[in-house]
Short mmCIF file of C-alpha atoms and ligand atoms in Angstrom, two decimals:
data_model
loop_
_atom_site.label_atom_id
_atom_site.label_comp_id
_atom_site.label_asym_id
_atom_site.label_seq_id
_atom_site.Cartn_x
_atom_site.Cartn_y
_atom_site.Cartn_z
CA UNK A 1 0.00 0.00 0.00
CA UNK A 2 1.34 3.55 -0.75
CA UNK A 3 1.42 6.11 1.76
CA UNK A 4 -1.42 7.82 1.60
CA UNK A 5 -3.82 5.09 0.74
CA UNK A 6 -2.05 3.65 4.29
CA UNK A 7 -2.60 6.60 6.83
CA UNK A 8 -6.78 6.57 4.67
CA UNK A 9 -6.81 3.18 6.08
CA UNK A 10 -5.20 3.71 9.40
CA UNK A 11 -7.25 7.12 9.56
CA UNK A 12 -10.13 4.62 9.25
CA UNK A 13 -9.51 2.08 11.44
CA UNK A 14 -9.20 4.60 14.33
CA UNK A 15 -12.43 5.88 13.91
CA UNK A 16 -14.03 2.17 13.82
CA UNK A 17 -11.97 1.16 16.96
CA UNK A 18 -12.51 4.50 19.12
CA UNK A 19 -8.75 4.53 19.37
CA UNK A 20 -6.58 7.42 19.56
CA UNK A 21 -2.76 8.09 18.17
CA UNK A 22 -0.32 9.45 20.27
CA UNK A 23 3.10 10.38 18.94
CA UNK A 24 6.26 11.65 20.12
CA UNK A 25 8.09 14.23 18.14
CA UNK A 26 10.57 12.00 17.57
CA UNK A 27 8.22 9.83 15.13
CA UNK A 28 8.49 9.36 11.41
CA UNK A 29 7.17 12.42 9.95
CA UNK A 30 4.50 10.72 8.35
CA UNK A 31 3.36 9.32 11.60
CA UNK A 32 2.79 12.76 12.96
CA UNK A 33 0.91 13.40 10.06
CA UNK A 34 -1.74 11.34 11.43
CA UNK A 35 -1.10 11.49 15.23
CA UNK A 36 -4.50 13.05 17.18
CA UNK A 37 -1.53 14.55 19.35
CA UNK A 38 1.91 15.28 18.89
CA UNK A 39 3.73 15.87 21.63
CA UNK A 40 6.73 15.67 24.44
CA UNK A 41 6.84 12.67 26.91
CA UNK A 42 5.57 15.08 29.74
CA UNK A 43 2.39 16.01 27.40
CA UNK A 44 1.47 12.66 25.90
CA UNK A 45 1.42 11.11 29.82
CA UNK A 46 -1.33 13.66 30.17
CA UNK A 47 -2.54 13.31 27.20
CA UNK A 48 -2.85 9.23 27.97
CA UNK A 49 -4.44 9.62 31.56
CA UNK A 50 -7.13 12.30 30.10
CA UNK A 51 -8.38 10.36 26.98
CA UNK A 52 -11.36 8.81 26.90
CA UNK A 53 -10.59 6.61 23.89
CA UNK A 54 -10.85 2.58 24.04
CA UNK A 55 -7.75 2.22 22.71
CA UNK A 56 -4.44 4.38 22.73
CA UNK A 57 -1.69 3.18 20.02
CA UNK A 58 1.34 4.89 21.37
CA UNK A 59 3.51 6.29 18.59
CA UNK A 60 7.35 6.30 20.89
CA UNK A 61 8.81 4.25 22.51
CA UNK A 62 8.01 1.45 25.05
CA UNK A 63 8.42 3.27 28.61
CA UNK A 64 6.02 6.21 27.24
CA UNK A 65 3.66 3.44 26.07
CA UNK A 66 4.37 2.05 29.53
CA UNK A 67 3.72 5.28 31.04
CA UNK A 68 0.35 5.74 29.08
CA UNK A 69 -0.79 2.37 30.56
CA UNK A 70 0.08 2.99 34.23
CA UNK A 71 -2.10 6.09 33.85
CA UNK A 72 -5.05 4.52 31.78
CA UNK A 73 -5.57 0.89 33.11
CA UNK A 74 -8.41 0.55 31.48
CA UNK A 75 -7.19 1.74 28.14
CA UNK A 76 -5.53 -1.08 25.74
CA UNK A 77 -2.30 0.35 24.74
CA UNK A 78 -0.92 -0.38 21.48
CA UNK A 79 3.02 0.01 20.76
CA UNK A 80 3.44 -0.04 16.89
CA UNK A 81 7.23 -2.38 17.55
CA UNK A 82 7.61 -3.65 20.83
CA UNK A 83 11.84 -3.36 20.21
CA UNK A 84 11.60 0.51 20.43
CA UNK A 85 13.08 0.71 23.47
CA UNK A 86 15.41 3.55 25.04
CA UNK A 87 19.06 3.25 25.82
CA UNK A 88 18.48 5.33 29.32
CA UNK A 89 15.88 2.15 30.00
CA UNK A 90 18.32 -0.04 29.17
CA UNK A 91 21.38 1.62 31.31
CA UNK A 92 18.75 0.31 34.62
CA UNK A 93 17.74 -2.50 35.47
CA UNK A 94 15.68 -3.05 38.39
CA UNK A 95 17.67 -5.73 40.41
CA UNK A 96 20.81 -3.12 40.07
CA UNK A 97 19.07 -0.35 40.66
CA UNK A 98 17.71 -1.55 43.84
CA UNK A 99 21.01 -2.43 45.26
CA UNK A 100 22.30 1.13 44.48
CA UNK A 101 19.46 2.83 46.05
CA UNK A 102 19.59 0.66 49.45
CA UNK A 103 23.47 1.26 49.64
CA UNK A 104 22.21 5.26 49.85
CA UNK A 105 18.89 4.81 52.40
CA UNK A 106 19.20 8.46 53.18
CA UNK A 107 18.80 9.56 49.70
CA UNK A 108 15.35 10.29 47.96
CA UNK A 109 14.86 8.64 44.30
CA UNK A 110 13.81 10.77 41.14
CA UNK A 111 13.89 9.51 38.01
CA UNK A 112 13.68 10.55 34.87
CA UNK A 113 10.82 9.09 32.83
CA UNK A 114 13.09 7.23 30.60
CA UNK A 115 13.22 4.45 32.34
CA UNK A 116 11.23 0.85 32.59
CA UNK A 117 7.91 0.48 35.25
CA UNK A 118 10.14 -1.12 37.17
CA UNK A 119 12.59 1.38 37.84
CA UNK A 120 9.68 3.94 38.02
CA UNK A 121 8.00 1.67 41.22
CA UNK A 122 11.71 1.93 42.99
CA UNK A 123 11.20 6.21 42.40
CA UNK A 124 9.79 8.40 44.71
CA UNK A 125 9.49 11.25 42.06
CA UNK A 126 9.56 11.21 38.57
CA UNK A 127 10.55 13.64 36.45
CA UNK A 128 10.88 14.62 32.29
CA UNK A 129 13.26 16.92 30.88
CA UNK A 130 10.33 19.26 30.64
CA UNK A 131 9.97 19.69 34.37
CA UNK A 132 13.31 18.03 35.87
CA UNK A 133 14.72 21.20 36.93
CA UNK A 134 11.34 22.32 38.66
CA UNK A 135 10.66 19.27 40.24
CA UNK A 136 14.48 19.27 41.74
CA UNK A 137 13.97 23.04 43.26
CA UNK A 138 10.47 22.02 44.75
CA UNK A 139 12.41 20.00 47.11
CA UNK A 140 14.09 20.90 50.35
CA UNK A 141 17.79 22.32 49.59
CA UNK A 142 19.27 19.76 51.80
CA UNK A 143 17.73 16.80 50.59
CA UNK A 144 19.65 13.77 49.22
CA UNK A 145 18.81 12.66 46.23
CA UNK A 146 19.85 10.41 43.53
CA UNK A 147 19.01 11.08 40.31
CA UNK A 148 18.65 8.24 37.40
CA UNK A 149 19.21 6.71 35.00
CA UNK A 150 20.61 9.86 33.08
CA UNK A 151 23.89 11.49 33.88
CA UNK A 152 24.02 13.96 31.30
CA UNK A 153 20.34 16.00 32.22
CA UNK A 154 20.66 14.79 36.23
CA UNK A 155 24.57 16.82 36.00
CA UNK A 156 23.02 19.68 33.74
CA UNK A 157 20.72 19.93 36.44
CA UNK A 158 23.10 19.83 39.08
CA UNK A 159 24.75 22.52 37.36
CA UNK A 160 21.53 24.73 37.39
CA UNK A 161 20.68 24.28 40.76
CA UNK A 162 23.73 23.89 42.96
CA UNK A 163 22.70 20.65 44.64
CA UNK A 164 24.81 17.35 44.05
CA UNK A 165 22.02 14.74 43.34
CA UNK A 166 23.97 11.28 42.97
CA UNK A 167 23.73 10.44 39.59
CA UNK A 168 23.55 6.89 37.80
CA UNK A 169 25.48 6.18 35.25
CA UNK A 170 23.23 5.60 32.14
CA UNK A 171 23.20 8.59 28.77
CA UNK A 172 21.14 8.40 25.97
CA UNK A 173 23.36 6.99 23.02
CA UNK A 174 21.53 9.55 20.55
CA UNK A 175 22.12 12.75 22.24
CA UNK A 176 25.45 11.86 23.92
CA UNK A 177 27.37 11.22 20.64
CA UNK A 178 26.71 14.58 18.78
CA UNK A 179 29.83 16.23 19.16
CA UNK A 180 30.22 20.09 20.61
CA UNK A 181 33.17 20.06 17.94
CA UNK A 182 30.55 19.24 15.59
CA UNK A 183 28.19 22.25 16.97
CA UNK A 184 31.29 24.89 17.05
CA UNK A 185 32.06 24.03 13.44
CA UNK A 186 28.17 25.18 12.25
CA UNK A 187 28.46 27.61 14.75
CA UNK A 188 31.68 29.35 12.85
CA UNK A 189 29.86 28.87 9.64
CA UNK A 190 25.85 29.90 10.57
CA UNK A 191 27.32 32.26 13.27
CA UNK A 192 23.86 34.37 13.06
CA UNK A 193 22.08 31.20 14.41
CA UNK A 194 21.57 30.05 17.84
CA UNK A 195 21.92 26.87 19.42
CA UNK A 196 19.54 24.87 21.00
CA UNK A 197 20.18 21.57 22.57
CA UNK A 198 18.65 18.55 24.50
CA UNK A 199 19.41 18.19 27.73
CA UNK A 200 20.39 14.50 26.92
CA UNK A 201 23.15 15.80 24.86
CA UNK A 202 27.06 15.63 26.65
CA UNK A 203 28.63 18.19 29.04
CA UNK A 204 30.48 19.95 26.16
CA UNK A 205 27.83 20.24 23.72
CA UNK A 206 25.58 21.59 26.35
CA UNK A 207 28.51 24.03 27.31
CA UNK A 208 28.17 25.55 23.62
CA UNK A 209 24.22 25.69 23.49
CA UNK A 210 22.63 29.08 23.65
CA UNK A 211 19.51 27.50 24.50
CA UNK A 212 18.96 23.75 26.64
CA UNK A 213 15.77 22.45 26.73
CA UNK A 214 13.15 19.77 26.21
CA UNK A 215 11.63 18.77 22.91
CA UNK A 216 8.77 21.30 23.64
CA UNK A 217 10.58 24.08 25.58
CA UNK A 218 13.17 24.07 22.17
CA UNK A 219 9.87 24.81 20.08
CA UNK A 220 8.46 27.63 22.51
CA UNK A 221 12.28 29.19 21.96
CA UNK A 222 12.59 29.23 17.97
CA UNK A 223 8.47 30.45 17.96
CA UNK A 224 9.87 33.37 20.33
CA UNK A 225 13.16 34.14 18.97
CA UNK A 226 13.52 36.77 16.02
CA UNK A 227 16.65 34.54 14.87
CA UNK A 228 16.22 33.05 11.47
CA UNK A 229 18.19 30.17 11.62
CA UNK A 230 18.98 27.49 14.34
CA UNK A 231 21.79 24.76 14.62
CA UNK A 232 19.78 21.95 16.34
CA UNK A 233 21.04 19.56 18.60
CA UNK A 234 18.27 17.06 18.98
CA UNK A 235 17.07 13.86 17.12
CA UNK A 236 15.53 15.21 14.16
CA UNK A 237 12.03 13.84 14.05
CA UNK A 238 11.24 17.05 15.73
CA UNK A 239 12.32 18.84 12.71
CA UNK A 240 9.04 18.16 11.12
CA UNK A 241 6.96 20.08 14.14
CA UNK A 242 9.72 22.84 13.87
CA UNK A 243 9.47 23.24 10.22
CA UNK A 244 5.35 22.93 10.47
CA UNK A 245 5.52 25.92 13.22
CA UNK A 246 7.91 28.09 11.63
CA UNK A 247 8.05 27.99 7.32
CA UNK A 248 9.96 30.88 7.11
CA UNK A 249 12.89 29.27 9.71
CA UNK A 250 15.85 27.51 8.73
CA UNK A 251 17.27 24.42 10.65
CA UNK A 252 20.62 23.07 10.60
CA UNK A 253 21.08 19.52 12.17
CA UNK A 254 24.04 18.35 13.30
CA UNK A 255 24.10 15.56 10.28
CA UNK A 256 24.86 18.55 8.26
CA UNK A 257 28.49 18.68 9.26
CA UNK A 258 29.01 15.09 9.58
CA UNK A 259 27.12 13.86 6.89
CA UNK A 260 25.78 11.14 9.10
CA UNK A 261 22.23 9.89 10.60
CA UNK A 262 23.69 9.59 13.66
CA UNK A 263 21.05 12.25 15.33
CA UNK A 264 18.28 9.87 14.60
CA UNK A 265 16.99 7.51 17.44
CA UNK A 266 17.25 3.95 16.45
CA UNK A 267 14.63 2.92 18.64
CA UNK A 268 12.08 5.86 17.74
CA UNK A 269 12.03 5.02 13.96
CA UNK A 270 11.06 1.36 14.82
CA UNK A 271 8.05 2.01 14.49
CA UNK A 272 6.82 2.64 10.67
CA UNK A 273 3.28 3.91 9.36
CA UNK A 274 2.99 -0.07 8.05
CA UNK A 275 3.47 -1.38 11.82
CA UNK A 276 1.09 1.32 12.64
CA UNK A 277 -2.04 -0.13 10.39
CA UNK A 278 -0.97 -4.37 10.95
CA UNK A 279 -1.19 -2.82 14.97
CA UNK A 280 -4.19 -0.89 14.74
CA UNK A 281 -5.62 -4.02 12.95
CA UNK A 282 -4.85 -6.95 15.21
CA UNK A 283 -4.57 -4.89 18.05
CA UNK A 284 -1.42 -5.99 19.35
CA UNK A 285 1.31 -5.53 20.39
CA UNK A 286 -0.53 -4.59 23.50
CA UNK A 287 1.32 -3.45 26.89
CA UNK A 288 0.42 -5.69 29.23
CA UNK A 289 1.05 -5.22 32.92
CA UNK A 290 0.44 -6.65 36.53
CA UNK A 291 -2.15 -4.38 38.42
CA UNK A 292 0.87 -4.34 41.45
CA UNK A 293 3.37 -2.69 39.15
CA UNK A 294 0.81 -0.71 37.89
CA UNK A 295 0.21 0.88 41.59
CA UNK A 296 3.37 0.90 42.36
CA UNK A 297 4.82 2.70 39.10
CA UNK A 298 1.78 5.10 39.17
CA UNK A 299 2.76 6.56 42.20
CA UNK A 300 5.78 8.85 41.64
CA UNK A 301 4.02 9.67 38.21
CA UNK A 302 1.13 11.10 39.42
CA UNK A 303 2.84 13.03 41.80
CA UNK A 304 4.86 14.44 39.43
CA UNK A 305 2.06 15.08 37.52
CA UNK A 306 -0.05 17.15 40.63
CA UNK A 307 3.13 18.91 41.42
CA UNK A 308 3.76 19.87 37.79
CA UNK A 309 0.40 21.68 37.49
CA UNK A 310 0.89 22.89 40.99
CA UNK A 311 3.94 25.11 39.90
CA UNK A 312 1.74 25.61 36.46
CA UNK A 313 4.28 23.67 34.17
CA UNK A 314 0.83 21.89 32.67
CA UNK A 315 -2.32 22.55 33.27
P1 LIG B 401 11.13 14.85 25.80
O1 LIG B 401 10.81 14.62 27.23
O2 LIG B 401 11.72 16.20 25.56
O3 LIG B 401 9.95 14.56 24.96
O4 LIG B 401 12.27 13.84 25.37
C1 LIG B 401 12.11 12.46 25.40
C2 LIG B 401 13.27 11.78 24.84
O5 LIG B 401 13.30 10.58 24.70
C3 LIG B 401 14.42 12.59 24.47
O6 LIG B 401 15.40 11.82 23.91
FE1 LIG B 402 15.94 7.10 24.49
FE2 LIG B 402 17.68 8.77 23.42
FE3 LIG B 402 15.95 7.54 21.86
FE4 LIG B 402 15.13 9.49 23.53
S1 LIG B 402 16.50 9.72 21.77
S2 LIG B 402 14.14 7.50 23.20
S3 LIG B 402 16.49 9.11 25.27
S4 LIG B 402 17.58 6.56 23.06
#
């Protein structure tokens, strides 16, 4: 089936099914095209828990489909390819995890929501790069914490605060390969153009960004900015949503120095608009879950959730 003719049938489908898309900004861009809501991990786990649909096919990766499911029981979640997974999931494992955290008893856990339900149950907080650094400064100035499974945004955040959470060692093997060499070399040749960074990416890139933020906070800054052109350091699924908001913009990825793909998630571009429709239509792969991790996992998200729209990050 050709592309179009596809996301017709998919389109379809959805409406037969009372289901509902969800996609990251990381997707396929023609994947977005169909998503009911595009969006950062912070605004697709609200967008899961408020939905009323019967189904929710999750267009990411597993621990935001995992995520969607601990806040929608009820819901059957769909993940397109149950492979996409995260390297940050992958750096933590439960049984290791577990052993860190009781060799620190005095130390609170947040973790970022890159991580597997299992991790999330062990959490006491949870946290995305859209509200990490808020969630960190809601807490009392002397209290321990550790900080996992990501190095790179639990140091950045470090930085930005002053405090010294204890950080596990796991990066994201997208972000923490693009090089600030890389960046400084686009920077000497665009040198009207600012730029903007995930905080996934290494200490030295981020050292060189103008502007470090989340997938959404990075759109909010080129829609505000009067600059005309942006070196991006991100996966660049998102350049689809940046292009869509701004026409008149230019964006230059990091692949334009290098010449490489390396800036696109491996995991992310699993899933394809053809393992979209065969899901839709058998309705599996399905995330399936016991109602105890469920509980358990829930927990630190929804209070990261109420304290998020306490401090008016969402509403
Ligand atoms: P956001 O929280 O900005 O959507 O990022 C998720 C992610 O996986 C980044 O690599
Ligand atoms: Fe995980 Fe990195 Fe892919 Fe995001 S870009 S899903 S953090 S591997």
């Amino acid at each position: 089936m050709d592309k179009l003719k596809l996301q017709q049938e998919i389109l379809k489908l959805k409406k037969e099914k009372n289901a509902v898309i969800l996609g990251h900004y990381y997707q396929r861009h023609e994947i977005q095209e169909i998503s009911d809501f595009v969006g950062d991990s912070l605004a697709l786990a609200q967008k899961a828990q408020q939905t009323q649909a019967d189904i929710i096919v999750f267009c990411g990766v597993h621990f935001m489909a995992e995520t969607a499911k601990i806040l929608n029981p009820q819901c059957k979640v769909l993940l397109p390819d149950m492979e996409a997974s995260c390297s940050l999931a992958e750096s933590c494992k439960a049984e290791d995890f577990a052993k860190f955290k009781a060799e620190h008893p005095d130390h609170m856990v947040i973790s970022y929501v890159n991580c597997s339900a299992e991790i999330k149950a062990l959490s006491d907080l949870i946290c995305t790069s859209g509200n990490a650094e808020k969630m960190v400064r809601s807490l009392p100035k002397d209290q321990k914490i550790i900080f996992a499974p990501d190095k790179n945004l639990g140091g950045y955040i470090n930085q930005q605060t002053g405090r010294n959470m204890l950080l596990w060692n796991g990066v994201c093997s997208v972000h923490d390969a693009m090089q600030a060499e890389s960046v400084m070399q686009l920077k000497a040749e665009y040198p009207d153009a600012p730029v903007i960074a995930h905080p996934e990416c290494n200490p030295a890139l981020l050292k060189v960004a103008d502007f470090v933020g989340s997938t959404k906070a990075m759109l909010t800054y080129i829609q505000q900015s009067s600059a005309q052109r942006f070196i991006v350091a991100t996966e660049t699924g998102i350049l689809y949503e940046m292009k869509r908001e701004n026409p008149d913009k230019e964006f230059i990825t990091l692949r334009d120095n290098k010449h490489c793909a390396c800036d696109d998630c491996a995991y992310m571009k699993l899933n394809t608009l053809d393992k979209l429709y065969r899901c839709l239509k058998d309705e599996q792969p399905e995330i399936i879950m016991t109602d105890e991790l469920i509980e358990a996992a829930k927990r630190p998200i929804v209070r990261m959730l109420d304290l998020s729209r306490q401090l008016g990050i969402i509403k």
